[in-house]
Structure formats: structure tokens, C-alpha cells
Short mmCIF file of C-alpha atoms in Angstrom, two decimals:
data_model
loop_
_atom_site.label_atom_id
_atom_site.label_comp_id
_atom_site.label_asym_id
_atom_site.label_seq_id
_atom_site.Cartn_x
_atom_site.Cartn_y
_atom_site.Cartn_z
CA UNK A 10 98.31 110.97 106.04
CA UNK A 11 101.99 110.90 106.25
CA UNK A 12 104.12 110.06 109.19
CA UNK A 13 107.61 111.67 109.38
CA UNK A 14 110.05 109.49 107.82
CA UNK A 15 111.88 106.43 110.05
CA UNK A 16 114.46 103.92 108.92
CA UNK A 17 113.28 101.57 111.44
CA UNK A 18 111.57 100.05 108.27
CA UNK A 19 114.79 99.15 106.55
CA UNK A 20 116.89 97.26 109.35
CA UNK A 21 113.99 95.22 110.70
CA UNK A 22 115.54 92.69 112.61
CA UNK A 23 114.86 88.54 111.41
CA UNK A 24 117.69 85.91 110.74
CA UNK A 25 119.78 87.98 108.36
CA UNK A 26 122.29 90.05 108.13
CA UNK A 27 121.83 93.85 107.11
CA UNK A 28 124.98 95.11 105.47
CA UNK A 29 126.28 97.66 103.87
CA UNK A 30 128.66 97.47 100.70
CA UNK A 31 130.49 99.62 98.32
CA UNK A 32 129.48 98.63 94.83
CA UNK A 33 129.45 100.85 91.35
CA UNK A 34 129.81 104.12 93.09
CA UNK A 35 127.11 103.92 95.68
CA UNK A 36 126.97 102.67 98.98
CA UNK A 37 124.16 99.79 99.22
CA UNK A 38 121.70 98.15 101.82
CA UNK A 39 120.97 94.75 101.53
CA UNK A 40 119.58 91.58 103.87
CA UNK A 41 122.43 89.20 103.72
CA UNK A 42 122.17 85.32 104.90
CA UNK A 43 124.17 81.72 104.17
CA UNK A 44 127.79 81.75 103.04
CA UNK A 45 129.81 81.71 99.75
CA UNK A 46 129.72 78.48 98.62
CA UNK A 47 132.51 77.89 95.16
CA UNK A 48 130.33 75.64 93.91
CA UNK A 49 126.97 77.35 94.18
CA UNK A 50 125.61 80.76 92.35
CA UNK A 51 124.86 83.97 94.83
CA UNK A 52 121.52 84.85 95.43
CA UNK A 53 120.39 88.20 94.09
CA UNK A 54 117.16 88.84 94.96
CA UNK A 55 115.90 92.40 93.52
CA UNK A 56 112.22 94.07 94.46
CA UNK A 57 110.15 96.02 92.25
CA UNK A 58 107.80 99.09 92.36
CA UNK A 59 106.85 100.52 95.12
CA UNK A 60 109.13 98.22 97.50
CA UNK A 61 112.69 97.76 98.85
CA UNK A 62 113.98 94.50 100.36
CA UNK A 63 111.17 93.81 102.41
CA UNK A 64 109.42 92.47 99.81
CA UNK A 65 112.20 89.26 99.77
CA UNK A 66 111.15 88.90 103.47
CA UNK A 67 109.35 85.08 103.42
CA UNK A 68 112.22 84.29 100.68
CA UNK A 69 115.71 85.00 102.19
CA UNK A 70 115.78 82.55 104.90
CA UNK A 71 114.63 79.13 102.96
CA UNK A 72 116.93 80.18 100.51
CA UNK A 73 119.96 80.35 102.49
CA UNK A 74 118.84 77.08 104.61
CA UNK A 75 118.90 75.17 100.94
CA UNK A 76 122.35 76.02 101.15
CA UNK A 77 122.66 79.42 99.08
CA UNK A 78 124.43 82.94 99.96
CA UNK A 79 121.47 85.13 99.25
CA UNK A 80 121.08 88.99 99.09
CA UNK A 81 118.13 90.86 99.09
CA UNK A 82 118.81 94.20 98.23
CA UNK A 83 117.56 97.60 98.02
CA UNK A 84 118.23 99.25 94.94
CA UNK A 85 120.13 102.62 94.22
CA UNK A 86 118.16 105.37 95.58
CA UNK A 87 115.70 103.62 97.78
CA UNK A 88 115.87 101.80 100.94
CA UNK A 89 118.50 102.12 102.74
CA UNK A 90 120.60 102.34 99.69
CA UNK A 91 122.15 105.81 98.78
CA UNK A 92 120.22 107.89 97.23
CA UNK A 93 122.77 109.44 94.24
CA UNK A 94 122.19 111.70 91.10
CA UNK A 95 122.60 108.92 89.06
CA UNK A 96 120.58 105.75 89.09
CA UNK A 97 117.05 106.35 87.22
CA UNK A 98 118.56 104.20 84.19
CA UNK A 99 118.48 100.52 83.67
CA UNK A 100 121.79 100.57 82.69
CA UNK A 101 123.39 101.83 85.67
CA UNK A 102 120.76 99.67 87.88
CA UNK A 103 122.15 96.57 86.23
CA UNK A 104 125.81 97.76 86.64
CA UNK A 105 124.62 97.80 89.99
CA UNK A 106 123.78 94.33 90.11
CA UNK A 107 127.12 93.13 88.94
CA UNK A 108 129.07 95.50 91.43
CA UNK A 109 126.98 94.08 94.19
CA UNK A 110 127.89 90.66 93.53
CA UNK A 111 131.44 91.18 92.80
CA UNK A 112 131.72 93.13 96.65
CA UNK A 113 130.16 90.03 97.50
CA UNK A 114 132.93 87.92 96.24
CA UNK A 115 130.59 86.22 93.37
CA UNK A 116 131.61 85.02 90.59
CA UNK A 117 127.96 83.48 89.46
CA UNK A 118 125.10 84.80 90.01
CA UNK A 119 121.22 83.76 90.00
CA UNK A 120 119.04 86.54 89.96
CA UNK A 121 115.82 86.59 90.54
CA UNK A 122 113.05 89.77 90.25
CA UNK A 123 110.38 90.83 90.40
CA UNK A 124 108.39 94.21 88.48
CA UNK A 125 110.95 96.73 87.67
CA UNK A 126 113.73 94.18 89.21
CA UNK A 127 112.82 91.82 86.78
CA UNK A 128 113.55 93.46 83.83
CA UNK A 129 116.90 94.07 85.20
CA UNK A 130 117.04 90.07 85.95
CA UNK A 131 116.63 90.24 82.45
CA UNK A 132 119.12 92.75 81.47
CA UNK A 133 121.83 91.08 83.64
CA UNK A 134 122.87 87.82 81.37
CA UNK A 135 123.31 90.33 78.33
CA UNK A 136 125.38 92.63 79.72
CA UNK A 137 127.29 90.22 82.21
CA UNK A 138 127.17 86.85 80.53
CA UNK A 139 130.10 85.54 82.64
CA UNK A 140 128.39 85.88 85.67
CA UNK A 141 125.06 85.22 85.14
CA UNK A 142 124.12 81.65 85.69
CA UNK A 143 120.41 81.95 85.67
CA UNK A 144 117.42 84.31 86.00
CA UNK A 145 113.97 84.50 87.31
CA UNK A 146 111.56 86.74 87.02
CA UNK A 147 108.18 87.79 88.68
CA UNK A 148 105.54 89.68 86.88
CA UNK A 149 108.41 90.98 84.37
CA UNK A 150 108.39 89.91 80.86
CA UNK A 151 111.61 90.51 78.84
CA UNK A 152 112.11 94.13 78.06
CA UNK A 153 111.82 93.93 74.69
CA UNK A 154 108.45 92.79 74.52
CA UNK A 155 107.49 95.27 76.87
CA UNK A 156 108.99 98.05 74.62
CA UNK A 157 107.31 96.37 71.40
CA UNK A 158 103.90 95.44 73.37
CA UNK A 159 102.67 99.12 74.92
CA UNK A 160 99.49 97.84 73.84
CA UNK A 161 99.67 94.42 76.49
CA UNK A 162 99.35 97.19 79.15
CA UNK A 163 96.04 97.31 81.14
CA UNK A 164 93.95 100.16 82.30
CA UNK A 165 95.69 99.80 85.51
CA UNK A 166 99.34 100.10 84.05
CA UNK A 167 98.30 103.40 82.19
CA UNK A 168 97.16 105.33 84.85
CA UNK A 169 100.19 105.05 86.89
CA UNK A 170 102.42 105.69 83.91
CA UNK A 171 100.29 109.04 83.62
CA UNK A 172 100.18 109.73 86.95
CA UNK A 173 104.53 109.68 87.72
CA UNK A 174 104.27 112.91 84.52
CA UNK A 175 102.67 114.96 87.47
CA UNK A 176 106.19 114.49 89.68
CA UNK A 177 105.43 116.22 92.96
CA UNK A 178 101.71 114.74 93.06
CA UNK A 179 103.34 111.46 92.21
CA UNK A 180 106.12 111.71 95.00
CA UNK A 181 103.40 112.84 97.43
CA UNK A 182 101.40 109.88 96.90
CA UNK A 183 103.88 107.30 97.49
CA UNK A 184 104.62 108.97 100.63
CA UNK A 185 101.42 108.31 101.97
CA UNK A 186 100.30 105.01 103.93
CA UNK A 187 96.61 105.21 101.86
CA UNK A 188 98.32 105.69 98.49
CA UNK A 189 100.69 102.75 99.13
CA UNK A 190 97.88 100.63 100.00
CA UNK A 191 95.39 101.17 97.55
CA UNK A 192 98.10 100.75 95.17
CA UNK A 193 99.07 97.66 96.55
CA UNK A 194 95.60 96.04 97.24
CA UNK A 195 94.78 97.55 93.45
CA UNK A 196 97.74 95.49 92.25
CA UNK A 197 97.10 92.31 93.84
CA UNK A 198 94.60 89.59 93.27
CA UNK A 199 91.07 90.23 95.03
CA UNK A 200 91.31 90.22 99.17
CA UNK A 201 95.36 88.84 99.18
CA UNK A 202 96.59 91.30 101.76
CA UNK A 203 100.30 89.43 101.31
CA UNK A 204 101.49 92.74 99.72
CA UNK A 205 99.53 95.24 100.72
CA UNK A 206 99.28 94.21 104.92
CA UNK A 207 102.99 95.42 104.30
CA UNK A 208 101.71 99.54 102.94
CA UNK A 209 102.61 101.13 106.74
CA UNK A 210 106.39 99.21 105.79
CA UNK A 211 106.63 100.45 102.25
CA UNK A 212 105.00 104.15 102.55
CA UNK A 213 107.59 104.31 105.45
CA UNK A 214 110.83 103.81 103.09
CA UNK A 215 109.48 105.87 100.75
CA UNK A 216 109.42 108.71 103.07
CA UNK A 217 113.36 108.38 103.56
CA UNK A 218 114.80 110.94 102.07
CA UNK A 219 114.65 111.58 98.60
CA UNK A 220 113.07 108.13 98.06
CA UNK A 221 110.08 108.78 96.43
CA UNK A 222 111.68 111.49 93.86
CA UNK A 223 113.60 108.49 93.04
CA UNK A 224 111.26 105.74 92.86
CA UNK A 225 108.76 108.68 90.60
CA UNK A 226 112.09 109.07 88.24
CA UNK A 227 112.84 105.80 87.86
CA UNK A 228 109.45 105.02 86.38
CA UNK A 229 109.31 108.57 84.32
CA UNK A 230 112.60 106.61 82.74
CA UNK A 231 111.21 103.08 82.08
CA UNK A 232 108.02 104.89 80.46
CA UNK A 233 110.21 107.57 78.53
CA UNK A 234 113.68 105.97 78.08
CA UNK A 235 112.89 104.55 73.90
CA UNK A 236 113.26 108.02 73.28
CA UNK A 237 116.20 108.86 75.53
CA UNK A 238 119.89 107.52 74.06
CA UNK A 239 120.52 105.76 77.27
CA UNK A 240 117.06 103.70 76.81
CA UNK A 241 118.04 103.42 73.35
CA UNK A 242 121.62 101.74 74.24
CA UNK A 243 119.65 99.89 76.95
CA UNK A 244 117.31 97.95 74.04
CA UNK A 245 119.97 97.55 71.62
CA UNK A 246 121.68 95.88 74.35
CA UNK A 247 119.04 93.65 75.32
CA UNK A 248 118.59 92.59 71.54
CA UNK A 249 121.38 89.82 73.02
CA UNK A 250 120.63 86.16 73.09
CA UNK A 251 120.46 85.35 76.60
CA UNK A 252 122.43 81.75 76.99
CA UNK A 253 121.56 80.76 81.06
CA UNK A 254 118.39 79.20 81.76
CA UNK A 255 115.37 82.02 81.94
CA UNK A 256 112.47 81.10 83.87
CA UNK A 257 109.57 83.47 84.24
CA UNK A 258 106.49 83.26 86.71
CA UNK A 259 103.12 85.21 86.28
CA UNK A 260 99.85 85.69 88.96
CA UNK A 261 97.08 85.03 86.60
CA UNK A 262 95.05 87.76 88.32
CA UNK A 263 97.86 90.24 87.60
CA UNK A 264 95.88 93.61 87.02
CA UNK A 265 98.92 95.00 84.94
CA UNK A 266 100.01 92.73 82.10
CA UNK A 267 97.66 90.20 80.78
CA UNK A 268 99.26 86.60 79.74
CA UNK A 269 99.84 87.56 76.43
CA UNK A 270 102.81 89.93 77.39
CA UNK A 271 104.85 86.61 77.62
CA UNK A 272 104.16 85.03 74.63
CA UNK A 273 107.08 85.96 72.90
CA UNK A 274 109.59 85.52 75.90
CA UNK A 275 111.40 82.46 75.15
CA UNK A 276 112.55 83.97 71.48
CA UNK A 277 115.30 85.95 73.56
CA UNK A 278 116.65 82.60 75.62
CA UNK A 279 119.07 79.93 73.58
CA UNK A 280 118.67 77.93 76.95
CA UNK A 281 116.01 76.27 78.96
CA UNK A 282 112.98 79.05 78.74
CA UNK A 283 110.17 78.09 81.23
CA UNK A 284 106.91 80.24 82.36
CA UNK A 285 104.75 79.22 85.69
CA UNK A 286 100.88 80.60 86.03
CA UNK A 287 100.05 80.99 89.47
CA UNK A 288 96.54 80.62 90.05
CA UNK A 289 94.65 83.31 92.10
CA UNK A 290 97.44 85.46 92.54
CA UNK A 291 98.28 89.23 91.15
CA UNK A 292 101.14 91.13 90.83
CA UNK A 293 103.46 90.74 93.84
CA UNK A 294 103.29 86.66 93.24
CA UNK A 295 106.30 86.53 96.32
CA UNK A 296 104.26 88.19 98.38
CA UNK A 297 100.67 87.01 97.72
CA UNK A 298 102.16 83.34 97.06
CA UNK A 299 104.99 83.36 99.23
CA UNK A 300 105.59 79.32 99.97
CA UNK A 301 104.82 78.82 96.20
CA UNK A 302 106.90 81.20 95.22
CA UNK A 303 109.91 80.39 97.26
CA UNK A 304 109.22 76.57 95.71
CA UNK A 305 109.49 77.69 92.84
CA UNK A 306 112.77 79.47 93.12
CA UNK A 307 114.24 76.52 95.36
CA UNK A 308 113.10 74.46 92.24
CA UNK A 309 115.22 76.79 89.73
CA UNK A 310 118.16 77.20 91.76
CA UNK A 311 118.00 73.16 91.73
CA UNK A 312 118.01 73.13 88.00
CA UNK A 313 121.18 75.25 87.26
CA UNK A 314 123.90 73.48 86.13
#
């Protein structure tokens, strides 16, 4: 059942900084740590479906100790970003992205994401190549396979793709600490509770206000958007030869896209194109994997010229 909603869940207390920033018309949340450093890309660290910074949580701090700025933030509409009219579009998402790091003083940018965040990772070199100086992704193949490849998605994918068509049994769900957990364990590999130990945190923030009609349109939009001009713009865009180094990183137990949703990946990238298979992981690999995962990402940040 439901609890009423609380944004105790969005400024939980650790060794960052929660902030709020002006960026792209919207006033953003986001876990803040380290300092600007000339020399040295920001930090964007973006969550995916059904999350909000939290998810960044074992990430932020060895990130910033290796010397980085790093932001974890919540997206447009969720969290304890503001929830606007606008914002179920990738293309506005990934404005966002740029308008965050250019409040932030930026002018590179690493981004890493995961799910949904991911394929804005993706979408960020194309239509910001001057400040993108790298991406990584989590569970996210480039968006263009996804668009070409509906038939890479599992049993799994499907039913929550038919399931955000029913809106208000969708948005009722997700506010729900059983939903969010079943949905989490269902998503992860078999008895990792890395993701879904976190349900009571993520069925609370999407209980704020208007969260969960946002998080439900945002996915009606990934799942509807090759027939919508904006989704159309969106693709052509991403048709783009993305010139920073791309390096992608998959659970092998993911329930939702098998390994062959990659296989095409490195078509889009004129730079260094690397993928990592986690063993015995699923689909929140930061989460499940979270000291392999931040490796990794210490490890890519390394590489960046």
C-alpha cells in the first residue's frame, strides 16, 4: 500500500552536496561533490526507470575522491527536480543535460547512464559535440538500435511497455512500495537485492507530486515517439557520428535486452567503442555491482584524453 508522499527520500543526507540549479527552464535537484577542476571533465551521472539520484548513491563519492566534480541528478519531472509541462521528450531531457552542466560552469562533460539515462548519454555527444568528452552507458544500447531492434526486447520489456498505455493503473503502480519492488527484484539478476532493498526509497519519490504521471509519460514517449515529429527529429539527430570515446556496460542476467541489442553499437562511434559483460548481474549493474561498476567508470574517466 501507499504511504503519503515525503521528500525526506530526495535530500538524504551522505558526503554531498544537494543543490538546486536553474538550467533549460526548470529548476533541478542534484547530489553535488568535488570541485571544478579546468583540466578535468564534470561528472554527469543520470538514473534510469523507476529511480532518481539515489540510484548514483555508492558512485558519487569515489568519484569525486579520484579527483572529479560529479553530479548526480534527478531528471526533469522527478525527484526533487520540477515537475514542468514539458519534459517527456528526449530532446528536451538532453537539453537538460547541457543546461545542467553549463550552470555548473562545465565546459566538458563525461556522462554516464544508465536505462532511460543512457540513451540520453547517448544523445548528448550528437547534439553537444563541444562538450561532450565521453559517455558511458548502463543497460542502454544506442538509440538507434533500440528503434531498429523492437524485436531484441524480452517478455519482460513488453509488458511494461503495455502496461504505461493504461496511464492511471500505471501511475498507481509506481506509487506503491510492492509495485516498485517486484519491479525491481523482476529486473535484477536472481536474489541481488542492490536495487530493489532501495523500493521503500524509490516508491517514495514517486509519490512526490506529479512524479509518477511523469515517469508513466516519459515511457508512453520512448515507446511511441517514431511516430511523433519530436521522436522523429530525435532519431534523425542521433543518425550523427558520435566522435568521444563510447563505452557501454551490460549485466548478463539483464531480463530486458538480451546481448544481442549491442551488437551493432560501435557502428555509431568514430572513437574508442568498448562494451563490458558483467557476470551475474541484471539490469541496474550500479546498483547490483556497485564496486565494479564504479571501477569501471574510474577506469573510463582515466582513459579520456
Amino acid at each position: 500500500m501507499a504511504t503519503p508522499a515525503d521528500n525526506s527520500c530526495v535530500f538524504i543526507p551522505g558526503p554531498w552536496a544537494h543543490r538546486l540549479i536553474q538550467a533549460n527552464g526548470c529548476q533541478f535537484h542534484l547530489a553535488h561533490m568535488g570541485s571544478h577542476h579546468d583540466d578535468r571533465p564534470l561528472v554527469l551521472l543520470v538514473h534510469g526507470h523507476p529511480e532518481y539520484w539515489w540510484a548514483w548513491r555508492h558512485q558519487i563519492e569515489p568519484i569525486a575522491r579520484a579527483g572529479y566534480e560529479v553530479a548526480a541528478i534527478d531528471q526533469r519531472g522527478l525527484g526533487g527536480s520540477d515537475k514542468t509541462p514539458e519534459g517527456t521528450d528526449a530532446l528536451t531531457l538532453t537539453r537538460d543535460l547541457s543546461g545542467i552542466a553549463r550552470t555548473l560552469g562545465a565546459s566538458k562533460v563525461a556522462v554516464v547512464g544508465l536505462g532511460r539515462g543512457g540513451t540520453l548519454a547517448w544523445a548528448l555527444p550528437a547534439m553537444f559535440p563541444e562538450l561532450t568528452a565521453g559517455v558511458l552507458t548502463f543497460s542502454a544500447p544506442h538509440t538507434r538500435t533500440l528503434q531498429r531492434a523492437g524485436t531484441h526486447l524480452t517478455l519482460a520489456t513488453w509488458r511494461r511497455v503495455a502496461q504505461t498505455f493504461v496511464s492511471p493503473l500505471a501511475r498507481n503502480a509506481l506509487r506503491s512500495d510492492s509495485y516498485i519492488k517486484k519491479l525491481l527484484e523482476e529486473w535484477s539478476a536472481p536474489t541481488n537485492t542492490g536495487a530493489s532493498g532501495e523500493a521503500t526509497n524509490y516508491a517514495a519519490a514517486m509519490r512526490l507530486p506529479e512524479a509518477a504521471d511523469t515517469a508513466v509519460a516519459q515511457l508512453r514517449w520512448s515507446y511511441t515517439s517514431p511516430q511523433r515529429p519530436d521522436g522523429r527529429k530525435f532519431f534523425e539527430i542521433t543518425k550523427r557520428d558520435i566522435e568521444v570515446p563510447v563505452w557501454t556496460v551490460r549485466g548478463d542476467l539483464d531480463p530486458l535486452l538480451p546481448e544481442r541489442a549491442w551488437q551493432r553499437d560501435s557502428e555509431f562511434v568514430t572513437n574508442t567503442y568498448r562494451h563490458i559483460t558483467i557476470p551475474g548481474v541484471g539490469h541496474f549493474v550500479n546498483e547490483e555491482a556497485p564496486e565494479e561498476s564504479t571501477r569501471i567508470i574510474l577506469e573510463f574517466l582515466d582513459s579520456l584524453p
